[in-house]
Short mmCIF file of C-alpha atoms (C1' of nucleotides) in Angstrom, two decimals:
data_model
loop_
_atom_site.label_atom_id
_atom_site.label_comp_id
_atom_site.label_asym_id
_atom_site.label_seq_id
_atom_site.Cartn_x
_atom_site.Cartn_y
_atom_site.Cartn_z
CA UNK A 7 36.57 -6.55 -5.63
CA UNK A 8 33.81 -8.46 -3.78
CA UNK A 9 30.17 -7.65 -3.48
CA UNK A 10 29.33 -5.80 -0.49
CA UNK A 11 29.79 -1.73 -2.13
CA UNK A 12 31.27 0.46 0.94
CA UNK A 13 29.28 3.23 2.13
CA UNK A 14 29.72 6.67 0.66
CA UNK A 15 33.42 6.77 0.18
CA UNK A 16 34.42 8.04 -3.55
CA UNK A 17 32.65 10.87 -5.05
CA UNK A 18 31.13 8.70 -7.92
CA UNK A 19 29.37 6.60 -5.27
CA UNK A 20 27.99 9.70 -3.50
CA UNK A 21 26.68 10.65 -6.41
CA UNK A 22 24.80 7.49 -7.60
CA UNK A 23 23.63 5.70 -4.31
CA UNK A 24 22.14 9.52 -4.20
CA UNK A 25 20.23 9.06 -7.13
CA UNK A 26 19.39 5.48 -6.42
CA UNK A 27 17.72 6.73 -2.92
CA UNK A 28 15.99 9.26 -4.78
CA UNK A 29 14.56 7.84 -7.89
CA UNK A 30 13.86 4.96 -4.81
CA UNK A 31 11.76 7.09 -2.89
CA UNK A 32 9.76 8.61 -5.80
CA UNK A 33 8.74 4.90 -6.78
CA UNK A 34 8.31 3.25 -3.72
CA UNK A 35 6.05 5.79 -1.90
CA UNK A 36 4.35 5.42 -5.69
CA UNK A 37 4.14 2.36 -6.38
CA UNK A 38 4.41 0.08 -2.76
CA UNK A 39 7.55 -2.15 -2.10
CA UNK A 40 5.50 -4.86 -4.30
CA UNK A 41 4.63 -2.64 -6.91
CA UNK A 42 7.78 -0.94 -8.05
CA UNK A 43 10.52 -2.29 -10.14
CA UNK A 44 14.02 -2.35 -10.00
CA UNK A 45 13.80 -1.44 -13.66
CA UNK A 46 11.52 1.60 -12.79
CA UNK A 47 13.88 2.56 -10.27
CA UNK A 48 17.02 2.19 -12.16
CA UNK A 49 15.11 4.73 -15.24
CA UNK A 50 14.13 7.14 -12.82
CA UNK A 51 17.86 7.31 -11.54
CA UNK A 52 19.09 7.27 -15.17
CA UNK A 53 21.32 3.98 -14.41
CA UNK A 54 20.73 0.33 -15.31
CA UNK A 55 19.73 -2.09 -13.33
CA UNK A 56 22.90 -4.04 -12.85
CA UNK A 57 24.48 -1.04 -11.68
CA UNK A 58 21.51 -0.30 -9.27
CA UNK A 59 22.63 -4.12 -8.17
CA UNK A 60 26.35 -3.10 -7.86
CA UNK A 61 25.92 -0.41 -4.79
CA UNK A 62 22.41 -2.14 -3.57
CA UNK A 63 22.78 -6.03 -2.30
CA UNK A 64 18.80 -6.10 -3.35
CA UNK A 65 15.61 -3.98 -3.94
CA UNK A 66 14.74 -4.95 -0.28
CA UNK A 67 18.62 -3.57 0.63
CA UNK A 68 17.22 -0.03 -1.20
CA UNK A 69 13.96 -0.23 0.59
CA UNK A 70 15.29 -0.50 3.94
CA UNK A 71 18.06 2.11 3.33
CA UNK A 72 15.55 4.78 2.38
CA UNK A 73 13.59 4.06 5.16
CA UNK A 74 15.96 4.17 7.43
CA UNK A 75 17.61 7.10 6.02
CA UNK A 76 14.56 9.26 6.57
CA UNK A 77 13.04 8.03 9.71
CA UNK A 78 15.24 11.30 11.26
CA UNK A 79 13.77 13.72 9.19
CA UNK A 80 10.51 12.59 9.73
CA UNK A 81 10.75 12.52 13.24
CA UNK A 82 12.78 15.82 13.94
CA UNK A 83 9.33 17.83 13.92
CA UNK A 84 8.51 15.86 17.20
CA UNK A 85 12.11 15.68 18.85
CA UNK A 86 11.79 20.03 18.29
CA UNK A 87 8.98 19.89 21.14
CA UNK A 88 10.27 22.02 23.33
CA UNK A 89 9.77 21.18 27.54
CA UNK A 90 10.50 24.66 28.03
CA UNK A 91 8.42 25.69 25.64
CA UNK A 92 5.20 27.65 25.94
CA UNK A 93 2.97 24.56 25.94
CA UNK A 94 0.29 25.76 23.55
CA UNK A 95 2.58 27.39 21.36
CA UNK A 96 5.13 24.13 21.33
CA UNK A 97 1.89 21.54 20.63
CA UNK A 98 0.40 24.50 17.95
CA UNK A 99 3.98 24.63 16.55
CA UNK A 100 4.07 20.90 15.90
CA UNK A 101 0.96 20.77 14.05
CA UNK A 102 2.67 23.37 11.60
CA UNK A 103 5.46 21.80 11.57
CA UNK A 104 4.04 17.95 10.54
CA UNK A 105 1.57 19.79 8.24
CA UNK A 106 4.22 21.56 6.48
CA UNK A 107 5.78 18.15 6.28
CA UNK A 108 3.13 16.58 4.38
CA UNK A 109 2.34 19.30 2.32
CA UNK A 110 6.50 19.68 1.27
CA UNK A 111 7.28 15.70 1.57
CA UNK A 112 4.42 13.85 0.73
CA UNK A 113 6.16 10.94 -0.81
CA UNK A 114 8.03 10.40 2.65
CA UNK A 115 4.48 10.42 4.24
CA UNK A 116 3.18 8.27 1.94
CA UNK A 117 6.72 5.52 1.83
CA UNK A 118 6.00 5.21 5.87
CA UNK A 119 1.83 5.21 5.14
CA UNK A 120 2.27 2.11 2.80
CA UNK A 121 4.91 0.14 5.08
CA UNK A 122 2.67 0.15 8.39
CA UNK A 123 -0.63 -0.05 6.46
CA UNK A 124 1.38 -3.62 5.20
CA UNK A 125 1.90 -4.65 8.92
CA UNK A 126 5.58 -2.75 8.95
CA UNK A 127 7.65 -6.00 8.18
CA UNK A 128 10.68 -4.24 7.75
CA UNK A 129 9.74 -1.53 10.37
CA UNK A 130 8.75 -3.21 13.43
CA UNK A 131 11.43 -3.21 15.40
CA UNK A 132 12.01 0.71 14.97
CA UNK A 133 8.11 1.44 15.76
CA UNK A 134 8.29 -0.63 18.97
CA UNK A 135 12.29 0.94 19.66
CA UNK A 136 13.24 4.47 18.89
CA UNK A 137 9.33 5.65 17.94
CA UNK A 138 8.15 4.74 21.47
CA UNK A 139 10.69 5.68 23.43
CA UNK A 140 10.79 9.22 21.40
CA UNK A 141 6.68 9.62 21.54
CA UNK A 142 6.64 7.98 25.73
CA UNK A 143 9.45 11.00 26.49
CA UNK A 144 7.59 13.52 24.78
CA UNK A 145 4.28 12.56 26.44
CA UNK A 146 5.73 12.95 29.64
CA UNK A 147 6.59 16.26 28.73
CA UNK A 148 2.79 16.98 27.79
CA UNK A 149 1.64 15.26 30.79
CA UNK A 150 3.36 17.32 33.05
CA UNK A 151 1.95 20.09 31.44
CA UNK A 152 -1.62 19.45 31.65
CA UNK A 153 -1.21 18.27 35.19
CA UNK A 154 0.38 22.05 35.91
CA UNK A 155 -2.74 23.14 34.50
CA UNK A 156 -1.13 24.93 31.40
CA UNK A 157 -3.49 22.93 29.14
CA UNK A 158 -6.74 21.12 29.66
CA UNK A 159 -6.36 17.16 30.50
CA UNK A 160 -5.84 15.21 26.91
CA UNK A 161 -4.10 11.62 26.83
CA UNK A 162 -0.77 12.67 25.46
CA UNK A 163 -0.58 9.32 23.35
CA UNK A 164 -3.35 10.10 21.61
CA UNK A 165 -3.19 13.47 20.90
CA UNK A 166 0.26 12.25 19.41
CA UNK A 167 -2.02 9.89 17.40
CA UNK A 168 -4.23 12.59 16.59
CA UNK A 169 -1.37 15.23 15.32
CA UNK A 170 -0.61 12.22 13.21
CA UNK A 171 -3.99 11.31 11.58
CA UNK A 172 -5.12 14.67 10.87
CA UNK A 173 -1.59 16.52 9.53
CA UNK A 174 -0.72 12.84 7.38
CA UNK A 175 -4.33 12.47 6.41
CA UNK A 176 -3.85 14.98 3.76
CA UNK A 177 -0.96 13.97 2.48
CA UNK A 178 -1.60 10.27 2.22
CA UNK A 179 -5.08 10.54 1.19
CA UNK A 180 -4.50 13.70 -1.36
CA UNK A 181 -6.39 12.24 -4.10
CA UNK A 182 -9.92 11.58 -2.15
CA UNK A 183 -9.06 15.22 -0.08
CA UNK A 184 -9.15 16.62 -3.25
CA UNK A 185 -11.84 14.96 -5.04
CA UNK A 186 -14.23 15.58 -2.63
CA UNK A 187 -13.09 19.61 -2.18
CA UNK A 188 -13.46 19.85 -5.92
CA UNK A 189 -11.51 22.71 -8.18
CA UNK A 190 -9.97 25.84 -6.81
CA UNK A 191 -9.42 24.26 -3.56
CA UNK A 192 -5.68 24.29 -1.52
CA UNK A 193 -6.31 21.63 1.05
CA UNK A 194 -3.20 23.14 2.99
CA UNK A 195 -3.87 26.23 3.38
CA UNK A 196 -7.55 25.67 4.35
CA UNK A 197 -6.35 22.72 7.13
CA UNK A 198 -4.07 25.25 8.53
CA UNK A 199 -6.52 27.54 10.59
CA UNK A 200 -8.83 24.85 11.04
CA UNK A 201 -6.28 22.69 12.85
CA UNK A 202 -5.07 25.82 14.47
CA UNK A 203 -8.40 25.95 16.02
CA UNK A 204 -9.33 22.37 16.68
CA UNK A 205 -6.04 21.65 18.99
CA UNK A 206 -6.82 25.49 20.29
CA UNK A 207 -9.97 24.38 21.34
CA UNK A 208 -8.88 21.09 22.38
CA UNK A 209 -5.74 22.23 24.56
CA UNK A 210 -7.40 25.22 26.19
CA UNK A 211 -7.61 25.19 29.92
CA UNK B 20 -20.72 -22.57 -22.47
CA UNK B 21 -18.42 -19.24 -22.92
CA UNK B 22 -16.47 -17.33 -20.69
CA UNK B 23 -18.42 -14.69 -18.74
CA UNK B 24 -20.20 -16.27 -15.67
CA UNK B 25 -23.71 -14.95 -14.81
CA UNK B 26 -24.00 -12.52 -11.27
CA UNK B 27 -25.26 -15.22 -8.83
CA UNK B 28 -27.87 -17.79 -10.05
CA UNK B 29 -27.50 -20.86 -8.58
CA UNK B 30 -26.55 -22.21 -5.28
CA UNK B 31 -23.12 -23.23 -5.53
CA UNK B 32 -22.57 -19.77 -7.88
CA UNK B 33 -23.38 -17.79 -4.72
CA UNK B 34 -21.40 -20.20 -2.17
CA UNK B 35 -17.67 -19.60 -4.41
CA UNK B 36 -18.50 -15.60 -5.40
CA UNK B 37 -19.08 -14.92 -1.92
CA UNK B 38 -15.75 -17.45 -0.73
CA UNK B 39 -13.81 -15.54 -3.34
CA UNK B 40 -14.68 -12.36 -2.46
CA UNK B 41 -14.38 -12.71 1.53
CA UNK B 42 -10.72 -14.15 0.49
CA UNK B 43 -10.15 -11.58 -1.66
CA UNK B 44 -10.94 -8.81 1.05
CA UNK B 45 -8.84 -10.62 3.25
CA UNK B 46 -5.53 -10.75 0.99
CA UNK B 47 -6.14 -7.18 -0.85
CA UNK B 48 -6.43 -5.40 2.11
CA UNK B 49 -2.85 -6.89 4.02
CA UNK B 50 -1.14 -7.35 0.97
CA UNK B 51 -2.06 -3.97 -1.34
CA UNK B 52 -3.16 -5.30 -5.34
CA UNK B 53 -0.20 -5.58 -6.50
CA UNK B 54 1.48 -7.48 -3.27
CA UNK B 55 -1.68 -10.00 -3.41
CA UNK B 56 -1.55 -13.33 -5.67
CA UNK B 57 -4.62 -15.18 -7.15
CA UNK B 58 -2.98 -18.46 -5.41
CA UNK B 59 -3.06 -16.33 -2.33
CA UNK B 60 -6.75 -15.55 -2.53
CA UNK B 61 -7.63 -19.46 -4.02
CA UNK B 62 -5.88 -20.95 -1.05
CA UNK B 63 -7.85 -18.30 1.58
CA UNK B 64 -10.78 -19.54 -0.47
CA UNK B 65 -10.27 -22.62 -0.40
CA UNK B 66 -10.53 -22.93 -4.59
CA UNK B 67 -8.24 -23.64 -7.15
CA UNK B 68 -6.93 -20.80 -9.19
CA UNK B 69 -8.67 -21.92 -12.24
CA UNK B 70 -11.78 -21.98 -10.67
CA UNK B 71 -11.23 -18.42 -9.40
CA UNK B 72 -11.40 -17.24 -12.83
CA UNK B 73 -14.68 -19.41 -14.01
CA UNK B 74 -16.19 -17.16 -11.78
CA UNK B 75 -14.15 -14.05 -12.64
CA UNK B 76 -12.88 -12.48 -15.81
CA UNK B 77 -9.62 -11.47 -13.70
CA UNK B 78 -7.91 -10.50 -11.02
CA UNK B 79 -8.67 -6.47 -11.45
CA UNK B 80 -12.12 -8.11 -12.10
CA UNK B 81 -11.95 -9.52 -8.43
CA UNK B 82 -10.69 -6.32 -6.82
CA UNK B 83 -13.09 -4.00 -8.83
CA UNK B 84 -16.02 -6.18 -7.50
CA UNK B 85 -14.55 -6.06 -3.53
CA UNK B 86 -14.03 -2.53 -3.62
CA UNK B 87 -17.47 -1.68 -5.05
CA UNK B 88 -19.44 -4.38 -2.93
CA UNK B 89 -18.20 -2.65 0.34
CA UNK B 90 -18.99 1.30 -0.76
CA UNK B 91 -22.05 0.97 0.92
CA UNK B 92 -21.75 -0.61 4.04
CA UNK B 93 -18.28 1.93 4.10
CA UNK B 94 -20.61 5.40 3.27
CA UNK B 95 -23.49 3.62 5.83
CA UNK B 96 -22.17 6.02 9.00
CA UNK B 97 -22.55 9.44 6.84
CA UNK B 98 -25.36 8.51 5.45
CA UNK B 99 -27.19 7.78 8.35
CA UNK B 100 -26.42 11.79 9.59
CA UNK B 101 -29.94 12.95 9.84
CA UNK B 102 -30.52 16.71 9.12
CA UNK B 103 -33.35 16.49 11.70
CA UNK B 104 -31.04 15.21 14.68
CA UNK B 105 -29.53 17.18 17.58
CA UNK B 106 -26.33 18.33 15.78
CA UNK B 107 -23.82 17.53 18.56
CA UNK B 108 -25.02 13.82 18.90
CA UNK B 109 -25.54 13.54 15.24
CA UNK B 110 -21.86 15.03 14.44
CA UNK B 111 -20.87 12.53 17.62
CA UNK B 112 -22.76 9.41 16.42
CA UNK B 113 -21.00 9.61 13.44
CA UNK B 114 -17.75 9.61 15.03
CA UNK B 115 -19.01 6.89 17.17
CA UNK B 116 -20.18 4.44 14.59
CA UNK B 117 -16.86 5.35 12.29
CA UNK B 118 -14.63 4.11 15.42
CA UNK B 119 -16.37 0.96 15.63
CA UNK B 120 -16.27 0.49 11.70
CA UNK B 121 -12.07 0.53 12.06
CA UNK B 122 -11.97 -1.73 15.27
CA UNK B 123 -14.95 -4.20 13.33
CA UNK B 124 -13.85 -3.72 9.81
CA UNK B 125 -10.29 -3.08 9.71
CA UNK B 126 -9.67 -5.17 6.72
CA UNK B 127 -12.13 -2.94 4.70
CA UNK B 128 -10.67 0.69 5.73
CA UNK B 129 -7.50 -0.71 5.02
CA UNK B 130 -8.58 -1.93 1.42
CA UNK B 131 -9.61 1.27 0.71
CA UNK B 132 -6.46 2.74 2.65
CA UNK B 133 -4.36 0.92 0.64
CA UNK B 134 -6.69 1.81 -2.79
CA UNK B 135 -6.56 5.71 -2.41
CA UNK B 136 -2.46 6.03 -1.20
CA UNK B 137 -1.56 4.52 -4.69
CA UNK B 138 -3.51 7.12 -6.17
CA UNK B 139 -6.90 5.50 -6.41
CA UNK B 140 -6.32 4.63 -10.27
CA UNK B 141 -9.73 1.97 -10.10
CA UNK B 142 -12.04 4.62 -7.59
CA UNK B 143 -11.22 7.93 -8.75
CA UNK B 144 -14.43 8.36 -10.70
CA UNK B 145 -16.64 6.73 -7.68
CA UNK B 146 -14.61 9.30 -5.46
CA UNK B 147 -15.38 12.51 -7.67
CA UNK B 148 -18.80 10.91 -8.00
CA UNK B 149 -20.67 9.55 -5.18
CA UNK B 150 -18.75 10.60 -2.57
CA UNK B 151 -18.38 14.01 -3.11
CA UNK B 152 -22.14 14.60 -4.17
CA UNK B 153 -22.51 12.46 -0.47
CA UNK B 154 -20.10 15.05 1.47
CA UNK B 155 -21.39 18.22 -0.17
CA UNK B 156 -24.68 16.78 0.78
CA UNK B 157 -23.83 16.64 4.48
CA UNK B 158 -21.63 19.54 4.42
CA UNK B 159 -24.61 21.57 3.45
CA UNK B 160 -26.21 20.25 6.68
CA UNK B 161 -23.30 21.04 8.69
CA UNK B 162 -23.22 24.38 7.42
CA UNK B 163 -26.43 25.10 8.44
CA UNK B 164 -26.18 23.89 12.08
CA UNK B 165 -23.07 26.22 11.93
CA UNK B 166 -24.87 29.30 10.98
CA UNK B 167 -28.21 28.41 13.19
CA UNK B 168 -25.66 28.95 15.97
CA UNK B 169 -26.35 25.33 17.01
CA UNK B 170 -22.45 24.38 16.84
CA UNK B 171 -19.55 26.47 16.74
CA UNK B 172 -18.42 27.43 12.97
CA UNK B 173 -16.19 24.87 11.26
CA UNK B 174 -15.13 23.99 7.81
CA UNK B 175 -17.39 21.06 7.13
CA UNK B 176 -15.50 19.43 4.48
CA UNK B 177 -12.28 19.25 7.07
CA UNK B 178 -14.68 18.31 10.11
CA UNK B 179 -15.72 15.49 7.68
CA UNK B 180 -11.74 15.10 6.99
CA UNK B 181 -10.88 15.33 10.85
CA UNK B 182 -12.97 12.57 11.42
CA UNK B 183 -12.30 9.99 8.87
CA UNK B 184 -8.15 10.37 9.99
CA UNK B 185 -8.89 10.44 13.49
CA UNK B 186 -10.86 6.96 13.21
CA UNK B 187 -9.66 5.37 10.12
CA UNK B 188 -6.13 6.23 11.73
CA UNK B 189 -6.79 3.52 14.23
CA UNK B 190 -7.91 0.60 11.73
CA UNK B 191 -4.61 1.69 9.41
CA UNK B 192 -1.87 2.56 11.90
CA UNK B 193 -2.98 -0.57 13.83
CA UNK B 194 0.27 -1.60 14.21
CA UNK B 195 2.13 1.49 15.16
CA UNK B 196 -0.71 2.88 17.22
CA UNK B 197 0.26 -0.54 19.34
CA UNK B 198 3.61 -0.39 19.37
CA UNK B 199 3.82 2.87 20.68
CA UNK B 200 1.14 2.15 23.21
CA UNK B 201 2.95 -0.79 23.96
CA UNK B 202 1.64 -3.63 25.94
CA UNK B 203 -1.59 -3.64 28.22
CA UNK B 204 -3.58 -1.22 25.93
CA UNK B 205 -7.06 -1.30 23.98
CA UNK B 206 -6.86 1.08 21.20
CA UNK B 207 -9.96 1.51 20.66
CA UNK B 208 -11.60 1.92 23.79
CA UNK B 209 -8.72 4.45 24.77
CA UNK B 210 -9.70 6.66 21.25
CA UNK B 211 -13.39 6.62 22.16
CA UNK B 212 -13.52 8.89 25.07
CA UNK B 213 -10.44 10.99 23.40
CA UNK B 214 -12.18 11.62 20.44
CA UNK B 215 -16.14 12.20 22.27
CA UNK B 216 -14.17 14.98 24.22
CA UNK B 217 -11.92 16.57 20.90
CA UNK B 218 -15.05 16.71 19.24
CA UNK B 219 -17.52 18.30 21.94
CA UNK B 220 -14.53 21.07 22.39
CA UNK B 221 -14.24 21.65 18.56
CA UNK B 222 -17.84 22.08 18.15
CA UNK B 223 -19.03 23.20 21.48
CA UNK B 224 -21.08 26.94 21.07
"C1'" DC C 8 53.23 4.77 -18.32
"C1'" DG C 9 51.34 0.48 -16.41
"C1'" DT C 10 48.94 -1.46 -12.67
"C1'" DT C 11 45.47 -1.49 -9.45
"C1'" DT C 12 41.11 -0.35 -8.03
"C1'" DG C 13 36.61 0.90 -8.92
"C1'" DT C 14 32.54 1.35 -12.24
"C1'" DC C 15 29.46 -0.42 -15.47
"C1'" DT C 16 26.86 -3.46 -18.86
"C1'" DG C 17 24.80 -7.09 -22.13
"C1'" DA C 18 23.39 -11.39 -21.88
"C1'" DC C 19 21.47 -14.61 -19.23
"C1'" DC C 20 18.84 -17.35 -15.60
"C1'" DA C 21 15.15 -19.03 -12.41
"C1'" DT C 22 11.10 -18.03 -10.52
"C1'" DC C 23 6.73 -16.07 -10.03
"C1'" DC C 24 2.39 -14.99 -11.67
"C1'" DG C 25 -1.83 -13.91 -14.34
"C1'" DG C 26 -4.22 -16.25 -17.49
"C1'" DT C 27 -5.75 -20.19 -20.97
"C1'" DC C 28 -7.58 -24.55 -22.40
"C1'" DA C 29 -9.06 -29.22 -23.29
"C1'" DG C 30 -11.39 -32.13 -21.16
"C1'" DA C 31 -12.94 -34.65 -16.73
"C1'" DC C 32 -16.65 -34.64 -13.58
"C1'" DA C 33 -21.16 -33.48 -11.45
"C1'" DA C 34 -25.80 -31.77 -11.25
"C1'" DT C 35 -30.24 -31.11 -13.38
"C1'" DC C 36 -33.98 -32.27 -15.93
"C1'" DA C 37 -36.89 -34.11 -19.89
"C1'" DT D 3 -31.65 -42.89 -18.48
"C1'" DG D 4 -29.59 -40.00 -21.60
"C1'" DA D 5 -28.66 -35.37 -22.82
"C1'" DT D 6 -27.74 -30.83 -21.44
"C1'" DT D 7 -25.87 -27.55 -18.62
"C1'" DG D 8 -22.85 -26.16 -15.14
"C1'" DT D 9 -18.49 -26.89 -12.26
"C1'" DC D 10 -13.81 -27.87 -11.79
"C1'" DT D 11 -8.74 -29.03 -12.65
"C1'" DG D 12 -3.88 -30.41 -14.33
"C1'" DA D 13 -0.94 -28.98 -17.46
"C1'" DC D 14 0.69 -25.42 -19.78
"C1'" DC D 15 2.10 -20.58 -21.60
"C1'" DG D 16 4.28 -16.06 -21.99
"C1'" DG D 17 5.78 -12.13 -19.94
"C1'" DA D 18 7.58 -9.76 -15.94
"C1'" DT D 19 10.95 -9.45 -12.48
"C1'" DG D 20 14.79 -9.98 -9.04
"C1'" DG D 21 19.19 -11.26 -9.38
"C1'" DT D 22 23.97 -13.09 -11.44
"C1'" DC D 23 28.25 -12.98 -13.95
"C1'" DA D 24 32.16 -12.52 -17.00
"C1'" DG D 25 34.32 -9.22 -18.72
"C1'" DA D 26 34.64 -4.37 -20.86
"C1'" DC D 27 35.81 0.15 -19.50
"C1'" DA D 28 37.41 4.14 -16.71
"C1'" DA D 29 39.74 6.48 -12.86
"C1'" DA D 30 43.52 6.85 -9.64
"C1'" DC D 31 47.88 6.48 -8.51
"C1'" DG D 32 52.70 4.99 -8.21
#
DNA sequence: CGTTTGTCTGACCATCCGGTCAGACAATCA
DNA sequence: TGATTGTCTGACCGGATGGTCAGACAAACG
């Protein structure tokens, strides 16, 4: 047979282009595209490397394919915003939702966090696409609630923004979070309430 | 004479550390440690790799030496909180002068960006260190405008958090932060306004 | 059972990259 | 001016790394 491996079809190759994504993931949101290895890769998914060559065309092939695979996940917390929502409770319920993210997926967090901190060269088109059509739709939605008067007058762009920085900060930036909190310290649970509060404060008319 | 070159002596000693070191700033920060070459940062410099390492023991040697040069001028902002301020312009001052440092110095909060997602394996101990003795410092501050009544009551060590992500968001997420925005935006003159108002709300008696 | 199709690997290759070194070249100064 | 000190480079090295390939091996299926 040629090259090009089909997609999931046979159960082996469910199986292994799992475990490739996986061990993928866990190196890459590590390491940086740059910095991992195939090799490192192909230990972590307990195959060799000319195997992780016979379902992947190239490590940029694996890169894109985990990044692609999880741009849904990441962005279902935002397509769950509700227009018929209660507003507070829909914006409020987002914050949870991304901060639950980064406290149960930080190596997701930190796979995008390295690709746009590079520039996104493998990203751009998606940012500019399917990101800002998603994030324009939803700030319409927000718009039309603060000019209802159901919450005080914010940007919606950049409260988007700011859900972002503050819920990814502590995944991305765990190690400085939790230098500077010292022992005996869960960053999550103590951002919770004081998010809760800040986009309370924020958001209240 | 051997290997290890003095700290700045001479003329043309200062002229190359300081080309190597802007260069160095420049190709670290776009292109992570591990993604930047020493040809890279020779050609920005405009040295030959050899001559890099007269003046440096290594590459490491190079990034160790950008990252430590620019602690300062990064911790300037907090440091400059003064206990015997107006809390509310102090606590906004300091968001002010952090906005400016990610639209002026992008290249550094991306440096360190890039430094603390791998897991900050060359800062940890300056993190732990300085910084934290730094935060605590100015937490304890915060604190005590909090219980004087003179802002509302926060978690100082997440204020501190809130705003580093909320500015150091806009120097990192450049590049999605515009393509979301799309065309016909300024950034940073959009966030300062945003953020003036979050805070005010957040802290507001 | 044999054939076809799919899975896997050891050995190998080319390139990149951090780093070395002998010695050329330039500045400084007695 | 000659000697000393400091600056610079072409050529080279060894290891890491992405990728290839011929063929061994296993599964599926008629």
């Amino acid at each position: 047979m040629t090259k090009p491996a089909p997609r999931p079809k046979t159960r082996i190759q469910r199986r292994n282009t799992g475990a490739i994504l996986e061990a993928a993931l866990e190196v890459f949101s590590a390491q940086g595209f740059r910095g991992a290895t195939l090799d490192q890769i192909a230990e972590v998914a307990g195959l060799s490397k000319p195997n992780l060559l016979y379902y992947f065309a190239s490590k940029e092939a694996i890169h894109l394919e985990v990044l692609t695979g999880l741009m849904d996940t990441w962005l279902a917390p935002l397509r769950a915003l509700d227009a018929a929502g209660d507003p507070m409770e829909e914006i409020l319920g987002y914050v949870r939702r991304k901060l639950e993210m980064s406290r149960d997926l930080p190596r997701e967090s930190r796979l995008f966090a390295n690709e746009i901190l590079q520039g996104a060269p493998r990203m751009q088109p998606a940012l500019a696409g399917d990101l800002k059509a998603l994030v324009d739709e939803k700030a319409a939605v927000i718009r039309g609630w603060a000019e209802a008067g159901r919450i005080a007058p914010v940007d919606p762009h950049h409260l988007v923004f700011s859900i972002w920085a503050l819920t990814q900060h502590y995944a991305d930036f765990d190690v400085q979070v939790r230098a500077v909190l010292g022992e005996g310290h869960d960053p999550f649970a103590e951002a919770e309430p004081y998010l809760e509060t800040l986009f309370r404060k924020l958001l209240a008319v």
